[in-house]
PDB file of C-alpha atoms in Angstrom:
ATOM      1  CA  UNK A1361     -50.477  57.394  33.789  1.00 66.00           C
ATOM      2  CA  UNK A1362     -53.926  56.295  33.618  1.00 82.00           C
ATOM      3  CA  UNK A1363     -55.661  55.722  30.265  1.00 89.00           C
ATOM      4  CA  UNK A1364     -58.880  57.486  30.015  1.00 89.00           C
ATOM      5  CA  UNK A1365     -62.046  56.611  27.805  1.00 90.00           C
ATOM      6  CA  UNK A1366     -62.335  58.177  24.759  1.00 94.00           C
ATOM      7  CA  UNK A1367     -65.683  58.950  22.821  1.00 94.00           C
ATOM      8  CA  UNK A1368     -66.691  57.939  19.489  1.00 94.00           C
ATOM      9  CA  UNK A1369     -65.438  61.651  17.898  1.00 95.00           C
ATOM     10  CA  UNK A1370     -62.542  61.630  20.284  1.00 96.00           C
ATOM     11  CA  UNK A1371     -61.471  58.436  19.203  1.00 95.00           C
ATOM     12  CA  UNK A1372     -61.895  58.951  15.204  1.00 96.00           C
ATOM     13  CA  UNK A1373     -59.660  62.201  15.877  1.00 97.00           C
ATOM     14  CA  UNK A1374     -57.097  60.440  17.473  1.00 97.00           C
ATOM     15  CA  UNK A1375     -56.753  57.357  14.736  1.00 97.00           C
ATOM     16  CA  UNK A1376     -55.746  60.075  12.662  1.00 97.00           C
ATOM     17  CA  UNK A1377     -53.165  61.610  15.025  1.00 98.00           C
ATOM     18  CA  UNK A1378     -51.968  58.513  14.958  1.00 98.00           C
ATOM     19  CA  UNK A1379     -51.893  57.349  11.477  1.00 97.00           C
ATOM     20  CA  UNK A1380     -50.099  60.841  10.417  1.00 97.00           C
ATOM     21  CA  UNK A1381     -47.943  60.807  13.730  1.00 97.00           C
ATOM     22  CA  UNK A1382     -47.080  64.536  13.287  1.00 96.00           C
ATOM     23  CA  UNK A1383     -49.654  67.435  12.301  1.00 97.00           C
ATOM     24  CA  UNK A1384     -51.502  70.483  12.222  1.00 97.00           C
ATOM     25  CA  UNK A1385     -55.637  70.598  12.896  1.00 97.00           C
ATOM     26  CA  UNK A1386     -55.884  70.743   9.070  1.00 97.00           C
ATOM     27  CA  UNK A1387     -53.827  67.961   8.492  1.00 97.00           C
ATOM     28  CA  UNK A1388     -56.260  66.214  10.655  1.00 97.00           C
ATOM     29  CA  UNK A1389     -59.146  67.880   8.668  1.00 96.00           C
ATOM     30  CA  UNK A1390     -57.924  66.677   5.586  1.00 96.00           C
ATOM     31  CA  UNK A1391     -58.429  62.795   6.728  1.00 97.00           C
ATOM     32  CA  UNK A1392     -61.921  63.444   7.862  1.00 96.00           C
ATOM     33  CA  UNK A1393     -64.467  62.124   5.992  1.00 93.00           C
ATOM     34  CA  UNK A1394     -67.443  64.067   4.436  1.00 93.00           C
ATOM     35  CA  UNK A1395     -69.400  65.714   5.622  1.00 93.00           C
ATOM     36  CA  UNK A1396     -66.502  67.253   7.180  1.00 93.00           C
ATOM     37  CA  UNK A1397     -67.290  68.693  11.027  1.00 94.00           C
ATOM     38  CA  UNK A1398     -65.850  72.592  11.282  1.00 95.00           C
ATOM     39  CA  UNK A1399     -62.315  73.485  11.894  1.00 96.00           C
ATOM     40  CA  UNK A1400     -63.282  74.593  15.715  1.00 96.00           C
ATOM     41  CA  UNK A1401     -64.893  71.617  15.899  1.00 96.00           C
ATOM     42  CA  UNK A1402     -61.671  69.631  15.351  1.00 97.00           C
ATOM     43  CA  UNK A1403     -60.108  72.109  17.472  1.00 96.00           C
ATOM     44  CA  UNK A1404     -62.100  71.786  20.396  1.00 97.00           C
ATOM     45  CA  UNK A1405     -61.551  67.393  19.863  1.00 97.00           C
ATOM     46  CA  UNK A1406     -58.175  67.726  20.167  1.00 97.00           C
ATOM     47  CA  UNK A1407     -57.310  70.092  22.849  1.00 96.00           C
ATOM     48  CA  UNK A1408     -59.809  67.704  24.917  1.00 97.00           C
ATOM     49  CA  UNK A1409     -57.229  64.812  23.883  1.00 97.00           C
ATOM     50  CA  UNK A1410     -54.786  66.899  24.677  1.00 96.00           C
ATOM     51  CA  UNK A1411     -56.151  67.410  28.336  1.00 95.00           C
ATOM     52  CA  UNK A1412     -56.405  63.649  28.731  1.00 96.00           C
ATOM     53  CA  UNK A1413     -53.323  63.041  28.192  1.00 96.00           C
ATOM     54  CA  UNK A1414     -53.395  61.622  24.809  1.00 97.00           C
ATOM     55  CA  UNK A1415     -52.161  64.380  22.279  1.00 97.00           C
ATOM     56  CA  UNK A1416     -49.121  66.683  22.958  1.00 97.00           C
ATOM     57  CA  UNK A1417     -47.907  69.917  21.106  1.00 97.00           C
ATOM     58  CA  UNK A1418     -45.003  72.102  19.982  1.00 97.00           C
ATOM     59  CA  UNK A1419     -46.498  75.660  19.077  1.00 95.00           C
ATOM     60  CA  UNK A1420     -44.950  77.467  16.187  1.00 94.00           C
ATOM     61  CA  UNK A1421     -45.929  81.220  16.578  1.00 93.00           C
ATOM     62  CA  UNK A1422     -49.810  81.050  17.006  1.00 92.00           C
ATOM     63  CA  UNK A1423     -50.407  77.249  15.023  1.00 94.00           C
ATOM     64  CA  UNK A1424     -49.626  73.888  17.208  1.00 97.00           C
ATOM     65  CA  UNK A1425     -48.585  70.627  15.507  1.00 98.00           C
ATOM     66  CA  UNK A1426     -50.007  67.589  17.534  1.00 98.00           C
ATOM     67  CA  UNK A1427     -48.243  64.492  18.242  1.00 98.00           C
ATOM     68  CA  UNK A1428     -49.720  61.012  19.800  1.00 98.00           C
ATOM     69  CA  UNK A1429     -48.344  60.078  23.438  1.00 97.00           C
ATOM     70  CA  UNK A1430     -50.019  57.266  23.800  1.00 96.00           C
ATOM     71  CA  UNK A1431     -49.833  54.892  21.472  1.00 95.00           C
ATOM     72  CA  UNK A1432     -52.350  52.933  18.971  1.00 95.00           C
ATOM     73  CA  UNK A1433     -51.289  49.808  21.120  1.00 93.00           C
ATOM     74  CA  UNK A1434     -51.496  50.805  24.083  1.00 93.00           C
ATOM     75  CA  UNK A1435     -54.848  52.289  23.782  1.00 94.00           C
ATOM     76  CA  UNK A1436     -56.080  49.134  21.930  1.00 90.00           C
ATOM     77  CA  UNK A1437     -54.417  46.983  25.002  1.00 88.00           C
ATOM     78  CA  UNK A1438     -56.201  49.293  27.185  1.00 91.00           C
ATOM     79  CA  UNK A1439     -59.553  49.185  25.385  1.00 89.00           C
ATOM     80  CA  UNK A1440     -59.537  45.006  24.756  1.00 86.00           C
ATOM     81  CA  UNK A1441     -58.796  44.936  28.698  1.00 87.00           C
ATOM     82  CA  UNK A1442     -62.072  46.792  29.529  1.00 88.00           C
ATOM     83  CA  UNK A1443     -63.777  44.786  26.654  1.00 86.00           C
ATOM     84  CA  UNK A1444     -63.251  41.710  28.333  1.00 85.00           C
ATOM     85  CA  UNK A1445     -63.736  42.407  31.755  1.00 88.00           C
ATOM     86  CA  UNK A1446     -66.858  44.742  31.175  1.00 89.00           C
ATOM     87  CA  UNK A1447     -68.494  42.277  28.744  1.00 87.00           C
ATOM     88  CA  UNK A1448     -66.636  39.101  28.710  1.00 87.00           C
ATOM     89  CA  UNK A1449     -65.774  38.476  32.768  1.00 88.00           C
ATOM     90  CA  UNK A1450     -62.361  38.681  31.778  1.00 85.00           C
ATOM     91  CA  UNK A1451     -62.389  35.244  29.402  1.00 83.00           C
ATOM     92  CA  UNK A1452     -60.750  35.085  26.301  1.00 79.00           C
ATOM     93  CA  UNK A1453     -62.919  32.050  25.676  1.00 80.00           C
ATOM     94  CA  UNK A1454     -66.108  33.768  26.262  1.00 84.00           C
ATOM     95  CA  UNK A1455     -65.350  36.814  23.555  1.00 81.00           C
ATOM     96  CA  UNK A1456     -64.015  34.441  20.992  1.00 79.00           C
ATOM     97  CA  UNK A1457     -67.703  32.547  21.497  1.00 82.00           C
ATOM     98  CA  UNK A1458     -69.572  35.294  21.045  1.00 85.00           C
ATOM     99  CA  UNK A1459     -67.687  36.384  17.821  1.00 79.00           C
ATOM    100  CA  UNK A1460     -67.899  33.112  16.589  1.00 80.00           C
ATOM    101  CA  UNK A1461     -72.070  32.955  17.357  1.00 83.00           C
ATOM    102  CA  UNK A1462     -72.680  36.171  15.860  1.00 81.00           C
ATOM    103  CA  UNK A1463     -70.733  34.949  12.423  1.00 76.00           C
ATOM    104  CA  UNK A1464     -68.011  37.362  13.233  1.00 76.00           C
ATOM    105  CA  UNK A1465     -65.516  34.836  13.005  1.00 76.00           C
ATOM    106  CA  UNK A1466     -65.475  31.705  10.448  1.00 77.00           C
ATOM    107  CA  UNK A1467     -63.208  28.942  10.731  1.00 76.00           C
ATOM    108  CA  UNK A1468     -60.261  30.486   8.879  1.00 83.00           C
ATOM    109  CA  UNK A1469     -59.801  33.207  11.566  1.00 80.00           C
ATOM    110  CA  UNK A1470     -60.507  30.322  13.947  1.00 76.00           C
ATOM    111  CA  UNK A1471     -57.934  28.008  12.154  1.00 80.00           C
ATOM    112  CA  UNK A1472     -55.362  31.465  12.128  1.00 82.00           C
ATOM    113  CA  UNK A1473     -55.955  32.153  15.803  1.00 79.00           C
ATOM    114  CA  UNK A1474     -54.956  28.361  16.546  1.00 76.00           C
ATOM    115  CA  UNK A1475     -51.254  28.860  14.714  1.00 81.00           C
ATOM    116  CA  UNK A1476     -50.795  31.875  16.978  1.00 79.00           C
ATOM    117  CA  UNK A1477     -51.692  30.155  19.974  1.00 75.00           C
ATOM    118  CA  UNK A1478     -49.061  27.147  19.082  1.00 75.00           C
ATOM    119  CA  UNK A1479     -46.458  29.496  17.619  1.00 78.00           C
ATOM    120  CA  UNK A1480     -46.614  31.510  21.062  1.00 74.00           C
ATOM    121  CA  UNK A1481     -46.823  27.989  23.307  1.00 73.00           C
ATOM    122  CA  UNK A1482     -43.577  27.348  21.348  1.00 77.00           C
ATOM    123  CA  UNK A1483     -41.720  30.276  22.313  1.00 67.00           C
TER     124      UNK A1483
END
């Protein structure tokens, strides 16, 4: 299955979905921040997800409880994959230069990036 874009309100619906796994539009309501945006709203957010093949459902009478089926990491593979080759031509160097030019990285990330790299050369 393809993974499709999401938008910025898509996307803050569904880190919810899946930080609570399991749940009910008002469960997701609950982990909005204020000002909360209306119930139909929310609604409306996640039956879109659930078009796109993000969100699935079991109904109970009239209510739905929502369930991820993609997951977190295979959205965020998805969305570092378009990072880089959208912004980045596709090199790892590249992003980690820009991060590091616009001070979003200081030498301890650098320094903990480096073990992972020799940890994963060792394996």
């Amino acid at each position: 299955m393809e993974i499709k874009d999401l938008t910025k309100a898509e996307e803050q619906i569904m880190q919810i979905v899946w930080q609570i796994e399991k749940g009910f539009v008002k469960d997701v309501m609950n982990l909005l921040p204020e000002p909360k945006p209306a119930y139909n709203t929310v609604s409306t957010i996640i039956r879109i997800l659930e078009v796109k093949g993000f969100i699935g459902h079991e109904a109970y009478g009239k209510s739905h409880q929502y369930h991820p089926l993609i997951s977190r990491e295979e959205y965020k593979r998805y969305a570092t994959e378009k990072l880089l080759g959208n912004y980045f031509e596709n090199s790892v160097e590249s992003m980690f230069s820009f991060f590091v030019k616009e001070e979003k990285m200081d030498i301890n990330d650098l320094d903990e990036i480096l073990k992972m790299i020799n940890q994963l050369k060792k394996k």
